GROMACS .gro file of C-alpha atoms in nm:
model
  263
    1UNK     CA    1   2.128   1.555  -1.837
    2UNK     CA    2   2.210   1.346  -1.533
    3UNK     CA    3   2.140   0.986  -1.443
    4UNK     CA    4   1.952   0.863  -1.138
    5UNK     CA    5   2.282   0.724  -1.008
    6UNK     CA    6   2.436   1.073  -1.024
    7UNK     CA    7   2.157   1.215  -0.811
    8UNK     CA    8   2.176   0.938  -0.551
    9UNK     CA    9   2.556   0.975  -0.532
   10UNK     CA   10   2.538   1.352  -0.475
   11UNK     CA   11   2.260   1.322  -0.218
   12UNK     CA   12   2.451   1.047  -0.033
   13UNK     CA   13   2.752   1.275   0.007
   14UNK     CA   14   2.534   1.524   0.199
   15UNK     CA   15   2.407   1.278   0.462
   16UNK     CA   16   2.487   1.414   0.807
   17UNK     CA   17   2.473   1.783   0.715
   18UNK     CA   18   2.285   1.995   0.971
   19UNK     CA   19   2.143   2.343   0.942
   20UNK     CA   20   2.248   2.658   1.124
   21UNK     CA   21   2.022   2.882   1.332
   22UNK     CA   22   1.668   2.949   1.213
   23UNK     CA   23   1.677   2.701   0.923
   24UNK     CA   24   1.988   2.856   0.766
   25UNK     CA   25   2.130   2.609   0.514
   26UNK     CA   26   2.406   2.610   0.253
   27UNK     CA   27   2.180   2.495  -0.031
   28UNK     CA   28   1.945   2.794  -0.059
   29UNK     CA   29   2.197   3.048  -0.198
   30UNK     CA   30   2.311   2.807  -0.470
   31UNK     CA   31   1.962   2.757  -0.611
   32UNK     CA   32   1.837   3.112  -0.556
   33UNK     CA   33   1.593   3.028  -0.276
   34UNK     CA   34   1.525   3.238   0.031
   35UNK     CA   35   1.711   3.113   0.336
   36UNK     CA   36   1.590   3.070   0.695
   37UNK     CA   37   1.283   2.869   0.600
   38UNK     CA   38   1.191   2.501   0.564
   39UNK     CA   39   1.433   2.359   0.308
   40UNK     CA   40   1.348   1.999   0.210
   41UNK     CA   41   1.252   2.115  -0.141
   42UNK     CA   42   1.554   2.341  -0.156
   43UNK     CA   43   1.769   2.034  -0.090
   44UNK     CA   44   1.614   1.826  -0.370
   45UNK     CA   45   1.636   2.121  -0.610
   46UNK     CA   46   2.004   2.162  -0.516
   47UNK     CA   47   2.084   1.795  -0.570
   48UNK     CA   48   1.922   1.796  -0.915
   49UNK     CA   49   2.106   2.114  -1.010
   50UNK     CA   50   2.439   1.981  -0.880
   51UNK     CA   51   2.392   1.667  -1.088
   52UNK     CA   52   2.318   1.873  -1.400
   53UNK     CA   53   1.954   1.767  -1.419
   54UNK     CA   54   1.788   2.079  -1.559
   55UNK     CA   55   1.430   2.162  -1.650
   56UNK     CA   56   1.267   1.980  -1.359
   57UNK     CA   57   0.978   2.123  -1.154
   58UNK     CA   58   1.093   2.298  -0.839
   59UNK     CA   59   0.988   2.140  -0.510
   60UNK     CA   60   1.050   2.447  -0.295
   61UNK     CA   61   0.670   2.446  -0.250
   62UNK     CA   62   0.621   2.073  -0.213
   63UNK     CA   63   0.251   2.050  -0.317
   64UNK     CA   64   0.326   2.222  -0.648
   65UNK     CA   65   0.620   1.988  -0.709
   66UNK     CA   66   0.406   1.673  -0.706
   67UNK     CA   67   0.128   1.850  -0.894
   68UNK     CA   68   0.373   1.948  -1.170
   69UNK     CA   69   0.500   1.592  -1.212
   70UNK     CA   70   0.143   1.467  -1.234
   71UNK     CA   71   0.059   1.727  -1.496
   72UNK     CA   72   0.369   1.628  -1.694
   73UNK     CA   73   0.274   1.260  -1.683
   74UNK     CA   74   0.586   1.169  -1.484
   75UNK     CA   75   0.428   1.083  -1.150
   76UNK     CA   76   0.398   0.742  -0.988
   77UNK     CA   77   0.121   0.651  -0.746
   78UNK     CA   78   0.191   0.572  -0.383
   79UNK     CA   79   0.196   0.195  -0.439
   80UNK     CA   80   0.354   0.213  -0.783
   81UNK     CA   81   0.700   0.098  -0.894
   82UNK     CA   82   0.923   0.366  -0.747
   83UNK     CA   83   1.295   0.349  -0.817
   84UNK     CA   84   1.621   0.512  -0.715
   85UNK     CA   85   1.640   0.875  -0.820
   86UNK     CA   86   1.267   0.941  -0.796
   87UNK     CA   87   1.147   1.229  -0.581
   88UNK     CA   88   0.915   1.111  -0.306
   89UNK     CA   89   0.644   1.340  -0.170
   90UNK     CA   90   0.500   1.288   0.178
   91UNK     CA   91   0.167   1.356   0.345
   92UNK     CA   92   0.197   1.252   0.710
   93UNK     CA   93  -0.184   1.237   0.734
   94UNK     CA   94  -0.191   0.959   0.476
   95UNK     CA   95  -0.351   1.138   0.182
   96UNK     CA   96  -0.248   1.125  -0.183
   97UNK     CA   97  -0.372   1.466  -0.297
   98UNK     CA   98  -0.093   1.709  -0.382
   99UNK     CA   99  -0.253   1.968  -0.153
  100UNK     CA  100  -0.160   1.765   0.156
  101UNK     CA  101   0.209   1.729   0.069
  102UNK     CA  102   0.450   1.894   0.314
  103UNK     CA  103   0.783   1.716   0.264
  104UNK     CA  104   0.998   1.575  -0.016
  105UNK     CA  105   1.302   1.351  -0.043
  106UNK     CA  106   1.499   1.136  -0.288
  107UNK     CA  107   1.445   0.762  -0.330
  108UNK     CA  108   1.759   0.552  -0.296
  109UNK     CA  109   1.597   0.209  -0.302
  110UNK     CA  110   1.284   0.002  -0.246
  111UNK     CA  111   1.270  -0.290  -0.005
  112UNK     CA  112   1.095  -0.616  -0.085
  113UNK     CA  113   0.819  -0.536   0.163
  114UNK     CA  114   0.745  -0.215  -0.028
  115UNK     CA  115   0.902   0.031   0.213
  116UNK     CA  116   1.101   0.309   0.051
  117UNK     CA  117   1.460   0.400   0.135
  118UNK     CA  118   1.528   0.772   0.106
  119UNK     CA  119   1.764   1.061   0.164
  120UNK     CA  120   1.580   1.369   0.288
  121UNK     CA  121   1.681   1.722   0.370
  122UNK     CA  122   1.545   1.906   0.674
  123UNK     CA  123   1.425   1.593   0.849
  124UNK     CA  124   1.513   1.413   1.171
  125UNK     CA  125   1.730   1.102   1.203
  126UNK     CA  126   1.444   0.909   1.367
  127UNK     CA  127   1.068   0.927   1.416
  128UNK     CA  128   1.122   1.111   1.745
  129UNK     CA  129   1.170   1.455   1.589
  130UNK     CA  130   0.999   1.663   1.323
  131UNK     CA  131   0.983   1.474   0.997
  132UNK     CA  132   0.949   1.782   0.777
  133UNK     CA  133   1.152   2.039   0.970
  134UNK     CA  134   1.412   1.833   1.153
  135UNK     CA  135   1.720   2.029   1.050
  136UNK     CA  136   1.944   1.771   0.885
  137UNK     CA  137   2.008   1.546   0.586
  138UNK     CA  138   1.944   1.185   0.682
  139UNK     CA  139   1.874   0.843   0.538
  140UNK     CA  140   1.526   0.720   0.624
  141UNK     CA  141   1.300   0.422   0.553
  142UNK     CA  142   0.937   0.517   0.494
  143UNK     CA  143   0.616   0.313   0.470
  144UNK     CA  144   0.394   0.366   0.168
  145UNK     CA  145   0.112   0.487   0.395
  146UNK     CA  146   0.276   0.831   0.437
  147UNK     CA  147   0.370   0.873   0.071
  148UNK     CA  148   0.142   1.084  -0.148
  149UNK     CA  149   0.325   0.996  -0.470
  150UNK     CA  150   0.652   1.007  -0.660
  151UNK     CA  151   0.793   1.230  -0.932
  152UNK     CA  152   1.033   1.091  -1.189
  153UNK     CA  153   1.288   1.335  -1.333
  154UNK     CA  154   1.364   1.296  -1.705
  155UNK     CA  155   1.707   1.146  -1.656
  156UNK     CA  156   1.933   1.044  -1.943
  157UNK     CA  157   1.893   0.684  -2.048
  158UNK     CA  158   2.243   0.564  -1.960
  159UNK     CA  159   2.270   0.384  -1.733
  160UNK     CA  160   1.907   0.339  -1.618
  161UNK     CA  161   1.836   0.220  -1.265
  162UNK     CA  162   1.735  -0.146  -1.246
  163UNK     CA  163   1.362  -0.195  -1.314
  164UNK     CA  164   1.127  -0.321  -1.049
  165UNK     CA  165   1.094  -0.697  -1.085
  166UNK     CA  166   0.744  -0.842  -1.130
  167UNK     CA  167   0.764  -1.026  -0.798
  168UNK     CA  168   0.854  -0.700  -0.622
  169UNK     CA  169   0.558  -0.521  -0.781
  170UNK     CA  170   0.335  -0.803  -0.657
  171UNK     CA  171   0.489  -0.766  -0.311
  172UNK     CA  172   0.389  -0.399  -0.309
  173UNK     CA  173   0.027  -0.498  -0.380
  174UNK     CA  174   0.025  -0.762  -0.107
  175UNK     CA  175   0.174  -0.517   0.142
  176UNK     CA  176  -0.083  -0.249   0.052
  177UNK     CA  177  -0.367  -0.500   0.077
  178UNK     CA  178  -0.260  -0.610   0.426
  179UNK     CA  179  -0.239  -0.249   0.546
  180UNK     CA  180  -0.582  -0.168   0.403
  181UNK     CA  181  -0.744  -0.476   0.556
  182UNK     CA  182  -0.630  -0.369   0.902
  183UNK     CA  183  -0.743  -0.010   0.852
  184UNK     CA  184  -1.078  -0.102   0.698
  185UNK     CA  185  -1.152  -0.352   0.976
  186UNK     CA  186  -1.138  -0.070   1.230
  187UNK     CA  187  -1.378   0.155   1.038
  188UNK     CA  188  -1.740   0.177   1.142
  189UNK     CA  189  -2.033   0.235   0.910
  190UNK     CA  190  -1.941   0.482   0.636
  191UNK     CA  191  -2.174   0.680   0.411
  192UNK     CA  192  -2.176   0.991   0.196
  193UNK     CA  193  -2.067   1.284   0.411
  194UNK     CA  194  -1.838   1.073   0.630
  195UNK     CA  195  -1.480   1.191   0.670
  196UNK     CA  196  -1.158   1.069   0.822
  197UNK     CA  197  -0.924   0.772   0.835
  198UNK     CA  198  -1.200   0.517   0.775
  199UNK     CA  199  -1.300   0.684   0.449
  200UNK     CA  200  -0.935   0.709   0.345
  201UNK     CA  201  -0.895   0.333   0.402
  202UNK     CA  202  -1.213   0.273   0.201
  203UNK     CA  203  -1.089   0.481  -0.093
  204UNK     CA  204  -0.749   0.313  -0.093
  205UNK     CA  205  -0.915  -0.028  -0.080
  206UNK     CA  206  -1.151   0.046  -0.368
  207UNK     CA  207  -0.863   0.176  -0.579
  208UNK     CA  208  -0.650  -0.128  -0.508
  209UNK     CA  209  -0.908  -0.408  -0.514
  210UNK     CA  210  -1.173  -0.271  -0.751
  211UNK     CA  211  -0.955  -0.076  -0.993
  212UNK     CA  212  -1.112   0.260  -0.911
  213UNK     CA  213  -0.932   0.592  -0.943
  214UNK     CA  214  -1.075   0.778  -0.647
  215UNK     CA  215  -0.906   1.075  -0.488
  216UNK     CA  216  -0.767   0.946  -0.158
  217UNK     CA  217  -0.871   1.249   0.043
  218UNK     CA  218  -1.070   1.098   0.331
  219UNK     CA  219  -1.393   1.262   0.216
  220UNK     CA  220  -1.688   1.036   0.123
  221UNK     CA  221  -1.837   1.218  -0.174
  222UNK     CA  222  -2.045   1.116  -0.478
  223UNK     CA  223  -1.757   0.943  -0.656
  224UNK     CA  224  -1.683   0.724  -0.353
  225UNK     CA  225  -2.054   0.647  -0.316
  226UNK     CA  226  -2.072   0.542  -0.683
  227UNK     CA  227  -1.772   0.311  -0.638
  228UNK     CA  228  -1.933   0.153  -0.330
  229UNK     CA  229  -2.254   0.092  -0.525
  230UNK     CA  230  -2.055  -0.078  -0.802
  231UNK     CA  231  -1.905  -0.310  -0.541
  232UNK     CA  232  -2.248  -0.382  -0.395
  233UNK     CA  233  -2.385  -0.472  -0.740
  234UNK     CA  234  -2.089  -0.704  -0.798
  235UNK     CA  235  -2.166  -0.894  -0.477
  236UNK     CA  236  -2.545  -0.867  -0.517
  237UNK     CA  237  -2.584  -0.668  -0.199
  238UNK     CA  238  -2.834  -0.395  -0.129
  239UNK     CA  239  -2.725  -0.102  -0.346
  240UNK     CA  240  -2.744   0.189  -0.104
  241UNK     CA  241  -2.389   0.328  -0.113
  242UNK     CA  242  -2.348   0.268   0.260
  243UNK     CA  243  -2.050   0.068   0.387
  244UNK     CA  244  -2.190  -0.153   0.660
  245UNK     CA  245  -2.068  -0.496   0.775
  246UNK     CA  246  -2.161  -0.689   0.457
  247UNK     CA  247  -2.015  -0.437   0.215
  248UNK     CA  248  -1.700  -0.410   0.424
  249UNK     CA  249  -1.668  -0.790   0.428
  250UNK     CA  250  -1.700  -0.800   0.049
  251UNK     CA  251  -1.421  -0.547   0.006
  252UNK     CA  252  -1.200  -0.725   0.260
  253UNK     CA  253  -1.260  -1.048   0.065
  254UNK     CA  254  -1.111  -0.885  -0.246
  255UNK     CA  255  -0.819  -0.741  -0.049
  256UNK     CA  256  -0.748  -1.079   0.111
  257UNK     CA  257  -0.715  -1.237  -0.235
  258UNK     CA  258  -0.453  -0.977  -0.323
  259UNK     CA  259  -0.270  -1.032   0.008
  260UNK     CA  260  -0.255  -1.407  -0.064
  261UNK     CA  261  -0.126  -1.342  -0.415
  262UNK     CA  262  -0.441  -1.476  -0.581
  263UNK     CA  263  -0.532  -1.155  -0.764
   0.00000   0.00000   0.00000
């Protein structure tokens, strides 16, 4: 089995590679994938194979890759302690469900503000081009808001990548709280049946500040309504499951405590 350092080293050597016509790439034949199609998952499969890391879920179909890591108990949530060598799965719409995933890369590091440093195949060198069909292998820095989750290959134990320090984990929480405060402040009244970015911000905020485990899918269903009612009971508000000004202020109060490092 390989180490995380092996995988990062092999991926780093490929930075700057660009595809041929119609998505042709050198990686597909070596891992038995069809060529002339989107190849971000082909690239990560190739890197793992080249490193000697066998038995991992394939990410050629990116939603099934994240789903497989979650089923195996080797997935990390969007705001969790990612580390070098992890696979990072993206949903550019901001969701965390595996169904919305359409791109994958390899983590090379995590910045103190929580942003994730990556190497990705079939992406663009900047935000100007396609992020999931950009045609090259490039280093990128990604915010947590576009990450659906991480998968952690079962690397050998020597040498392990350095663990996330407690202060860095706390920094991730503060960063996530600040992002959610801004997003939630822009949301109008939300109730069961609502959909969209406002509901997504609500679900993320409830998960972070109230310890819920809601699907972050942007759909205000019964589970989200139940979590809102729990929050309303905590703050002795009217328990109606509707997120109006007072309920939103209560949730922002909890998020602000996290942002200040008080919770």
